PDB file of C-alpha atoms in Angstrom:
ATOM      1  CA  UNK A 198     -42.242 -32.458   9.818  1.00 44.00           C
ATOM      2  CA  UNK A 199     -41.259 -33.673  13.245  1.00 42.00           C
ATOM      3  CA  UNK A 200     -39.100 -30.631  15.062  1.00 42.00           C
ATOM      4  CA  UNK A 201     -35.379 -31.790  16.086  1.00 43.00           C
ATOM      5  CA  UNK A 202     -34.682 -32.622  19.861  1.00 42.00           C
ATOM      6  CA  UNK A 203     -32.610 -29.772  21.467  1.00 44.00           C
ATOM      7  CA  UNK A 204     -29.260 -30.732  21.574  1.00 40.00           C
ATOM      8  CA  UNK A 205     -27.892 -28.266  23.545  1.00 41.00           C
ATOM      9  CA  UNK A 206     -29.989 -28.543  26.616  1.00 41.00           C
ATOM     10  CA  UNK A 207     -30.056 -32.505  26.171  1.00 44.00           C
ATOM     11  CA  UNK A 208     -26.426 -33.705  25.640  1.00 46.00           C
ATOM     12  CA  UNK A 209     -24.661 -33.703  29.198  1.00 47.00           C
ATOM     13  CA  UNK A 210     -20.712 -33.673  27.429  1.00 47.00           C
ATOM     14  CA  UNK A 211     -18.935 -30.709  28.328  1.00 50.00           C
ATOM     15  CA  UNK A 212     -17.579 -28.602  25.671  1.00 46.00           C
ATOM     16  CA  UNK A 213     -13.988 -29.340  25.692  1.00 51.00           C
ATOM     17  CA  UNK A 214     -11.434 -26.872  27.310  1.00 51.00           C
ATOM     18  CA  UNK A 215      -9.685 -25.112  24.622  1.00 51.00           C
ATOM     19  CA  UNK A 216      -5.828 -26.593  24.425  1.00 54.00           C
ATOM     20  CA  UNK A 217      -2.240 -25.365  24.481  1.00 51.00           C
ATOM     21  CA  UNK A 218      -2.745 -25.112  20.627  1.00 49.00           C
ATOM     22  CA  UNK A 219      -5.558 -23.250  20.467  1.00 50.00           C
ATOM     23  CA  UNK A 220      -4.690 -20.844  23.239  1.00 51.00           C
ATOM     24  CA  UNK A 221      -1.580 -19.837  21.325  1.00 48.00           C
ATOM     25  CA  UNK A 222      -3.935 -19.119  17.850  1.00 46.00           C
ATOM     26  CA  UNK A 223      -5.999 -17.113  19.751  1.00 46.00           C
ATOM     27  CA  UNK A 224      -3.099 -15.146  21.019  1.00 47.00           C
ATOM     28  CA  UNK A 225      -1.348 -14.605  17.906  1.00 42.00           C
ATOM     29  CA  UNK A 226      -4.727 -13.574  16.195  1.00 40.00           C
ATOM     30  CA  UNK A 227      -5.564 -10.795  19.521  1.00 41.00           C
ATOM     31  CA  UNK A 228      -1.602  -9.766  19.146  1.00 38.00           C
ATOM     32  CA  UNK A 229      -2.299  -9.093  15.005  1.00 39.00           C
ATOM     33  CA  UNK A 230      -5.387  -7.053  15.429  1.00 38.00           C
ATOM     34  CA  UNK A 231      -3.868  -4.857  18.227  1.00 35.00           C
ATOM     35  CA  UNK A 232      -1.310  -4.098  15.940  1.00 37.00           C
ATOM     36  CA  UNK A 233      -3.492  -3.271  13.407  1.00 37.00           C
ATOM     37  CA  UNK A 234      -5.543  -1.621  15.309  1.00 35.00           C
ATOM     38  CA  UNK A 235      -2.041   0.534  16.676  1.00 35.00           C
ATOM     39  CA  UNK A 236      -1.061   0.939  13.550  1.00 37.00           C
ATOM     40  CA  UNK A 237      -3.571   3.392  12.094  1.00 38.00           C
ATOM     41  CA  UNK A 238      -3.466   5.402  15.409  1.00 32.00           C
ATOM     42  CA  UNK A 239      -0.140   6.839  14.744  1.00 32.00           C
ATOM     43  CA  UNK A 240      -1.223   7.328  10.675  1.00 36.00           C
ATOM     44  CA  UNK A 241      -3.930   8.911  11.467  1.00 32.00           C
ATOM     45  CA  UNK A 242      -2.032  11.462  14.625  1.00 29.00           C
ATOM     46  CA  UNK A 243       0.284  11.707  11.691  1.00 31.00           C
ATOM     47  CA  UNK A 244      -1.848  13.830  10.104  1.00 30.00           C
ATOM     48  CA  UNK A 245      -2.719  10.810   7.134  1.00 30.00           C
ATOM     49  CA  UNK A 246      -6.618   9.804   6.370  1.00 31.00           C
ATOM     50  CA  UNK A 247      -5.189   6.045   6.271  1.00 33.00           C
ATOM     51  CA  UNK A 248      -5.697   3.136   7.949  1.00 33.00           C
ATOM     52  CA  UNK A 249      -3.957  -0.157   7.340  1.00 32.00           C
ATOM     53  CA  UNK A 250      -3.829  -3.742   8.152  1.00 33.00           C
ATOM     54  CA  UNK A 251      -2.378  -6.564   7.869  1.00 34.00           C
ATOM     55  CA  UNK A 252      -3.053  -9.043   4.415  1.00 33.00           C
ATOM     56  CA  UNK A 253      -3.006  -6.335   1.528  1.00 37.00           C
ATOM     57  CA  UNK A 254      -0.766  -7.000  -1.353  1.00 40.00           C
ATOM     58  CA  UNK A 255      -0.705  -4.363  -3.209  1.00 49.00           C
ATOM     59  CA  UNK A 256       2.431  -6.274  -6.094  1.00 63.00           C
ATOM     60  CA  UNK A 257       2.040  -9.799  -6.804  1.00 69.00           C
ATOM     61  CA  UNK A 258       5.937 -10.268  -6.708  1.00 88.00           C
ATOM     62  CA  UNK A 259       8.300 -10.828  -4.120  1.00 94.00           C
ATOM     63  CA  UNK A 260      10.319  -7.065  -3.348  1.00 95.00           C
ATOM     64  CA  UNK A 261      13.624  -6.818  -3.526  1.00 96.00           C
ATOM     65  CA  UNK A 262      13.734  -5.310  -0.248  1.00 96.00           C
ATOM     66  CA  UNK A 263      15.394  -2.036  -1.215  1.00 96.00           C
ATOM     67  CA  UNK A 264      13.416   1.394  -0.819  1.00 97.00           C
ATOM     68  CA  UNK A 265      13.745   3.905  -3.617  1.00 98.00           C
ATOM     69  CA  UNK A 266      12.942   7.716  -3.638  1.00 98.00           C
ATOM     70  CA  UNK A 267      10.085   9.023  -6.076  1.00 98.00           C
ATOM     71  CA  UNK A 268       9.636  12.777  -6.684  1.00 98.00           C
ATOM     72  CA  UNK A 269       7.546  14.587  -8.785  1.00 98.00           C
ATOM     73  CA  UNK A 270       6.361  18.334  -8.849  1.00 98.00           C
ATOM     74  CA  UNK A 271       3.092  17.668  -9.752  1.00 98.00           C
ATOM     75  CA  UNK A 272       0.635  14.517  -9.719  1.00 98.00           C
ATOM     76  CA  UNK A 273      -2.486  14.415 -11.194  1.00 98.00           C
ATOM     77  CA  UNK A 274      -4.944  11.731 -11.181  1.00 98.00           C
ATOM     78  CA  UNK A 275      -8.237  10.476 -11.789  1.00 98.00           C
ATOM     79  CA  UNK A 276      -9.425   7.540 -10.191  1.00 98.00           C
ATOM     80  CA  UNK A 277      -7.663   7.303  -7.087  1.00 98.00           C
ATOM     81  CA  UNK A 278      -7.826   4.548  -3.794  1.00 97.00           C
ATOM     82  CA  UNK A 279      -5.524   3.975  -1.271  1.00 97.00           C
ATOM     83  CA  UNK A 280      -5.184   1.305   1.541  1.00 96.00           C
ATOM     84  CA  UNK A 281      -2.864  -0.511   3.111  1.00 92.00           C
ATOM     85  CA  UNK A 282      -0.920  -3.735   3.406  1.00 89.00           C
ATOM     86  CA  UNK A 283       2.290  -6.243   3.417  1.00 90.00           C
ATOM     87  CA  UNK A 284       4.980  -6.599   0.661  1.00 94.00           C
ATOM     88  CA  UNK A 285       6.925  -9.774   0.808  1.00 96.00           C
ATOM     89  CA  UNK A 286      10.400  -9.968   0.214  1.00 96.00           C
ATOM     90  CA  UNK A 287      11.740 -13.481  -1.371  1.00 96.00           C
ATOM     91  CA  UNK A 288      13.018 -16.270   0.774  1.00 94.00           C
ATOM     92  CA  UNK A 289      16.467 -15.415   2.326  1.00 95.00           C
ATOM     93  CA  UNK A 290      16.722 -11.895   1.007  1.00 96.00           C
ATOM     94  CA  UNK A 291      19.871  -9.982   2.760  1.00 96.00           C
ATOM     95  CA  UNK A 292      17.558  -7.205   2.720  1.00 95.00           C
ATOM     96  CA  UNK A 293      14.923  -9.140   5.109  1.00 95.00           C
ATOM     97  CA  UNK A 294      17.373  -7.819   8.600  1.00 93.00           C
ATOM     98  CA  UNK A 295      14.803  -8.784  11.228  1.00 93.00           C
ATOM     99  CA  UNK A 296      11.577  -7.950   9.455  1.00 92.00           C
ATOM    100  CA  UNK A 297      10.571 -11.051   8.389  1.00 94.00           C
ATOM    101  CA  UNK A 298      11.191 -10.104   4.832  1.00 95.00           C
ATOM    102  CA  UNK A 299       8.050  -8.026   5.143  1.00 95.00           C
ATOM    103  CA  UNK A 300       7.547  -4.172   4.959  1.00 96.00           C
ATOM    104  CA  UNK A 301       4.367  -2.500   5.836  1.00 94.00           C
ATOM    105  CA  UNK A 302       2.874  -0.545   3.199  1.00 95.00           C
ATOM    106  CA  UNK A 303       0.145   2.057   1.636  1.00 95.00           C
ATOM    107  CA  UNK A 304      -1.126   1.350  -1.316  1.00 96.00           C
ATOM    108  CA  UNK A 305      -2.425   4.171  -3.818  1.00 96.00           C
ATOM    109  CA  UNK A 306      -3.812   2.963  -6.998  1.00 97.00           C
ATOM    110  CA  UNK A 307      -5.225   5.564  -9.789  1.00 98.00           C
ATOM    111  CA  UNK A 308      -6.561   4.632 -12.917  1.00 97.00           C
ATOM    112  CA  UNK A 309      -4.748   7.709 -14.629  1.00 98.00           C
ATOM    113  CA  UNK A 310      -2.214   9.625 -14.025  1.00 98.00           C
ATOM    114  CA  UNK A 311       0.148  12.543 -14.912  1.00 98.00           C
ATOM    115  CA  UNK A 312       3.401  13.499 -13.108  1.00 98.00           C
ATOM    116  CA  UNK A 313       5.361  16.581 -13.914  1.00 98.00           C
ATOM    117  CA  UNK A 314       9.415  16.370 -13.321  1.00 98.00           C
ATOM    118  CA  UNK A 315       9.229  12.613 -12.366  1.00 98.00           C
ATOM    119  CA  UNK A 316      12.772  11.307  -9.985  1.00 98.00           C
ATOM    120  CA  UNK A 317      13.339   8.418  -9.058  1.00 98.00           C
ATOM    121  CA  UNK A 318      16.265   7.418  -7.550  1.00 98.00           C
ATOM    122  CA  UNK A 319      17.694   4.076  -5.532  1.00 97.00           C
ATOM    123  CA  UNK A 320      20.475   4.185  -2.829  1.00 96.00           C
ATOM    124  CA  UNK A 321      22.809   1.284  -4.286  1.00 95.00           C
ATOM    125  CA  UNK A 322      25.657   2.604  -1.268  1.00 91.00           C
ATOM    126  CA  UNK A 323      28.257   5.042  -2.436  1.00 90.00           C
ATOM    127  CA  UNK A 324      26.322   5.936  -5.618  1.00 96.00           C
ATOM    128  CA  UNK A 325      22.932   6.443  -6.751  1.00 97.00           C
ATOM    129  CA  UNK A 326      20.907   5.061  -9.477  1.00 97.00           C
ATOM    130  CA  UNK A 327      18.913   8.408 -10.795  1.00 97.00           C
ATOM    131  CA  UNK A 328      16.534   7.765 -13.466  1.00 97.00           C
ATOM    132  CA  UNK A 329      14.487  11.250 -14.594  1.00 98.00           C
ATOM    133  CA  UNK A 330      11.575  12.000 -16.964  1.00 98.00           C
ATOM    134  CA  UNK A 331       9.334  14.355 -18.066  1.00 97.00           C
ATOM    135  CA  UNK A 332      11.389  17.378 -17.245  1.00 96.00           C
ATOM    136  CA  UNK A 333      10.437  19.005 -20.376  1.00 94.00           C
ATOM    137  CA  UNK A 334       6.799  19.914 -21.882  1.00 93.00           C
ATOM    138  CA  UNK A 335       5.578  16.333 -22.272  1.00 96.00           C
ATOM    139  CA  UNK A 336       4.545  15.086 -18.818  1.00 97.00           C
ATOM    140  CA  UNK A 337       5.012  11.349 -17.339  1.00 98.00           C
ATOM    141  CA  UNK A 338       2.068   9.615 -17.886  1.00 98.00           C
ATOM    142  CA  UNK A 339       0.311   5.797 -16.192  1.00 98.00           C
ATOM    143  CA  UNK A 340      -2.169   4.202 -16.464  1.00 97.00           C
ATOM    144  CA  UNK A 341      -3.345   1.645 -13.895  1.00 96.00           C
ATOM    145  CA  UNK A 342      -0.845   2.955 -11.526  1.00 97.00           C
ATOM    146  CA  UNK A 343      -0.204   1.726  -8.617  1.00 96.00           C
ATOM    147  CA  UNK A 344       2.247   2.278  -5.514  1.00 97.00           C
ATOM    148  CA  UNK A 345       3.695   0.868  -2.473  1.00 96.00           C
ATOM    149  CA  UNK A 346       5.219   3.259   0.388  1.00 97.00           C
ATOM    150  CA  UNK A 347       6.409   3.940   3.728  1.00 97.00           C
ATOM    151  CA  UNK A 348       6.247   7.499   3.553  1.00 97.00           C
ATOM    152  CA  UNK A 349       4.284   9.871   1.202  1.00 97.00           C
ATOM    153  CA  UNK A 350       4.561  13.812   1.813  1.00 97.00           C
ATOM    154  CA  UNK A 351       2.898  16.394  -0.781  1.00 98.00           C
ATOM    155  CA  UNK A 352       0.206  19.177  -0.640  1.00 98.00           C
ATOM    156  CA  UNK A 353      -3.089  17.112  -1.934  1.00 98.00           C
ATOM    157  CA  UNK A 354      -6.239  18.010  -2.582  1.00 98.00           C
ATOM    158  CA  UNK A 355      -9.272  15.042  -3.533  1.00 98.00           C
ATOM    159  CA  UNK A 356     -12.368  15.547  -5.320  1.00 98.00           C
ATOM    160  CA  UNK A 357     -15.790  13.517  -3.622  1.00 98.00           C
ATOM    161  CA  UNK A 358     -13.363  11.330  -1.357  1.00 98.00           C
ATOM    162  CA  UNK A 359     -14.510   8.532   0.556  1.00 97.00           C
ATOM    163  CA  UNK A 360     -13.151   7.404   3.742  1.00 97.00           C
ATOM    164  CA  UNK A 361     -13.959   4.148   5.428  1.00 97.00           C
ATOM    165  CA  UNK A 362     -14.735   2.423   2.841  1.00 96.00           C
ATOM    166  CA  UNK A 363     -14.284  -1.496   2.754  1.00 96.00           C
ATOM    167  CA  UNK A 364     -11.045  -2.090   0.720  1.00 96.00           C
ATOM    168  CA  UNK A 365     -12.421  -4.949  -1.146  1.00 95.00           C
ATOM    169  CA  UNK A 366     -15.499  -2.736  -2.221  1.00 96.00           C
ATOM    170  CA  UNK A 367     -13.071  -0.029  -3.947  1.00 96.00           C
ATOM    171  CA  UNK A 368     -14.380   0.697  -7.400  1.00 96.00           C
ATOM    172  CA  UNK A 369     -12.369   3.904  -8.733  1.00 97.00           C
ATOM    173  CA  UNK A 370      -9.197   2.069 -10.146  1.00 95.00           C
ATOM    174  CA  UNK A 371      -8.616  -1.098 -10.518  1.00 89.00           C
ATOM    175  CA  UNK A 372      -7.497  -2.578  -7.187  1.00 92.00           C
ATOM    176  CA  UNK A 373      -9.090  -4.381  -4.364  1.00 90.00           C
ATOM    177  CA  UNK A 374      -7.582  -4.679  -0.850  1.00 90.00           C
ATOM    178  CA  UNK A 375      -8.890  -7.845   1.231  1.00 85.00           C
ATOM    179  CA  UNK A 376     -12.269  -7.130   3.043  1.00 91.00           C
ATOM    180  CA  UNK A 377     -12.294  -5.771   6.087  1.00 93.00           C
ATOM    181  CA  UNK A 378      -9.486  -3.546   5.388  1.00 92.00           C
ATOM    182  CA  UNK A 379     -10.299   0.241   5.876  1.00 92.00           C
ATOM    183  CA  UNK A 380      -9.466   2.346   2.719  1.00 96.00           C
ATOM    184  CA  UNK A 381      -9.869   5.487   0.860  1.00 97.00           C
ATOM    185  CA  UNK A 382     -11.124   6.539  -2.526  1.00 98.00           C
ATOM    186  CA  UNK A 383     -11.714   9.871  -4.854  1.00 98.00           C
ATOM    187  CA  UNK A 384     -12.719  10.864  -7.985  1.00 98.00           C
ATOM    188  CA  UNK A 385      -9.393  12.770  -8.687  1.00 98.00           C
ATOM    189  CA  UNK A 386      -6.452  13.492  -6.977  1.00 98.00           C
ATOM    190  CA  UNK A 387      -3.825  16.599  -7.074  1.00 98.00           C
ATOM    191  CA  UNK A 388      -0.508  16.533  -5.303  1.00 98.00           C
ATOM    192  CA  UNK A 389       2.344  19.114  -5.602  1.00 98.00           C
ATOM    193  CA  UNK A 390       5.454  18.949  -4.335  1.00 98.00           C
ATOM    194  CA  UNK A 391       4.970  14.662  -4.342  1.00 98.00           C
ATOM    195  CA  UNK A 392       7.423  12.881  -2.454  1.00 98.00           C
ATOM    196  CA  UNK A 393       7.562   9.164  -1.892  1.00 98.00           C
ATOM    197  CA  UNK A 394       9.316   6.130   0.037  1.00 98.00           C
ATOM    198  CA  UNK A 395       8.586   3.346  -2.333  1.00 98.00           C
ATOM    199  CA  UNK A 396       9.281  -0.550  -2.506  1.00 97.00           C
ATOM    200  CA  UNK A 397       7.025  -1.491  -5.511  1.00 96.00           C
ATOM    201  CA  UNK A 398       5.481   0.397  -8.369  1.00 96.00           C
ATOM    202  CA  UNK A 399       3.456  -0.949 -11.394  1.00 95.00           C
ATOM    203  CA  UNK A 400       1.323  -0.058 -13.989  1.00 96.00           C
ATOM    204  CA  UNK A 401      -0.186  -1.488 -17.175  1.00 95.00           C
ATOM    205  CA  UNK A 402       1.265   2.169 -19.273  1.00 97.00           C
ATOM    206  CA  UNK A 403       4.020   3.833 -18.320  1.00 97.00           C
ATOM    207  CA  UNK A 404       5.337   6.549 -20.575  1.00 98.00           C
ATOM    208  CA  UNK A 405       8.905   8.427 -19.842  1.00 97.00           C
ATOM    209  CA  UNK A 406       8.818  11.200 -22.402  1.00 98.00           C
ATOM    210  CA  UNK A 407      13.022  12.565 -22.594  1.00 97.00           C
ATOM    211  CA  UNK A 408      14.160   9.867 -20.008  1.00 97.00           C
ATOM    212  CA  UNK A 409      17.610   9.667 -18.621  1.00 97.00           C
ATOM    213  CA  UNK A 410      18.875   6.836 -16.535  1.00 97.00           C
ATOM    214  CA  UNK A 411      22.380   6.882 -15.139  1.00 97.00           C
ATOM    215  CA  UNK A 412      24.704   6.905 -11.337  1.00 97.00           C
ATOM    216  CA  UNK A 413      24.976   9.757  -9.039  1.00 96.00           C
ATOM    217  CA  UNK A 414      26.239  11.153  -6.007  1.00 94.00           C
ATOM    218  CA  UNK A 415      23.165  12.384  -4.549  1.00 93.00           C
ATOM    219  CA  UNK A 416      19.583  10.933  -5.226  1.00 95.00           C
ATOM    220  CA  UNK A 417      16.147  13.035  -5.822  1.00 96.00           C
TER     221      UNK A 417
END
C-alpha cells in the first residue's frame, strides 16, 4: 500500500487565525474551569473532602428555587457517594434573583438509609412549613436517596472511602456525576447531629413512620 504524502509539511495555506467567535468560546470555557477549579479550594479550606464542578445534575426537575432546612440526629447509610453540580430552576422563576436560575450544589446519594428524628422545614416568610418524622422508635427510612445542598454540617465518620474518584465511575449507589467530575464514595456512612441546606431531595422509598406536617413560627 502506497504511504500518504505529508500534508502538513506540503500544503503552504496557513492555518487560519482563530476569530472574534472563537476567541470569546475559548474565554468563556478558561473563565468556567477557573471557577471550578476556585470552587473546590474554598470546600476543601472549609474543612469538606469535596470537590465540585460545573454540569452535575443531581434531580432531573427544574427546583423551585426555595432552600429548605433538613435535620436529623442520626444518619446512617450504606452505600454512600457524593459530588457536585448545578440545579436548574424553571424559566422565569422569581426565585432565580441574579443567579441565573441556577444554584450550585453537592450531591450525596446512598443506596440505604436510616435517619433518627428527621425535620424538615421550609421558610414560606412569616411562617414555617415543619414537617417531622420518626421521632419515636421507628426510624425514617430511604432507599435510593439522594440530596442536593449548599451546606451540610454533622460529625461523620465513612467506612473504606474513596476520594478522587471519577464521578461518572461511582458504583456504591445508584448515581453517576458527568466524567471528569471529582467525587467521593464509601461503603457506609454515619452522621450525628446532621444538618442540611437543601434544594432537592429524592428517593425511590421513603418511609415517615408517626409523621406530622403543619405551619410554625420557627423552623428545625
Amino acid at each position: 500500500m502506497a504511504s500518504s504524502p505529508d500534508l502538513s509539511s506540503t500544503d503552504p495555506t496557513p492555518s487560519p487565525e482563530p476569530g472574534p467567535a472563537d476567541g470569546e468560546r475559548r474565554g468563556r470555557v478558561r473563565y468556567r474551569r477557573a471557577a471550578v477549579l476556585a470552587i473546590p479550594a474554598t470546600l476543601v479550606a472549609a474543612g469538606l473532602a469535596i470537590l465540585t464542578a460545573e454540569g452535575a445534575l443531581g434531580v432531573q426537575f427544574a427546583i423551585s428555587g426555595m432552600p429548605f432546612t433538613v435535620t436529623a440526629t442520626e444518619l446512617n447509610g450504606t452505600g454512600f457517594e457524593q459530588f457536585g453540580g448545578l440545579d436548574n430552576m424553571a424559566d422565569g422563576s422569581p426565585n432565580a434573583g441574579d443567579t441565573g436560575g441556577q444554584v450550585l450544589v453537592v450531591t450525596s446519594a446512598i443506596k440505604s438509609a436510616t435517619l433518627t428524628k428527621l425535620c424538615q422545614s421550609v421558610d414560606l416568610g412569616g411562617t414555617n412549613l415543619l414537617i417531622k418524622a420518626g421521632q419515636g422508635e421507628k426510624k425514617v427510612t430511604a432507599t435510593d436517596l439522594t440530596t442536593d445542598s449548599t451546606e451540610l454540617s454533622g460529625d461523620a465518620s465513612f467506612d473504606n472511602i474513596e476520594i478522587g474518584n471519577d464521578a461518572s465511575t461511582l458504583n456504591k449507589a445508584n448515581a453517576k456525576g458527568p466524567i471528569g467530575v471529582f467525587s467521593q464514595q464509601a461503603d457506609t456512612v454515619h452522621i450525628a447531629n446532621l444538618r442540611q441546606t437543601n434544594y432537592a431531595t429524592t428517593a425511590a422509598v421513603f418511609k415517615l413512620p408517626g409523621l406530622k406536617l403543619g405551619f410554625s413560627d420557627s423552623g428545625c
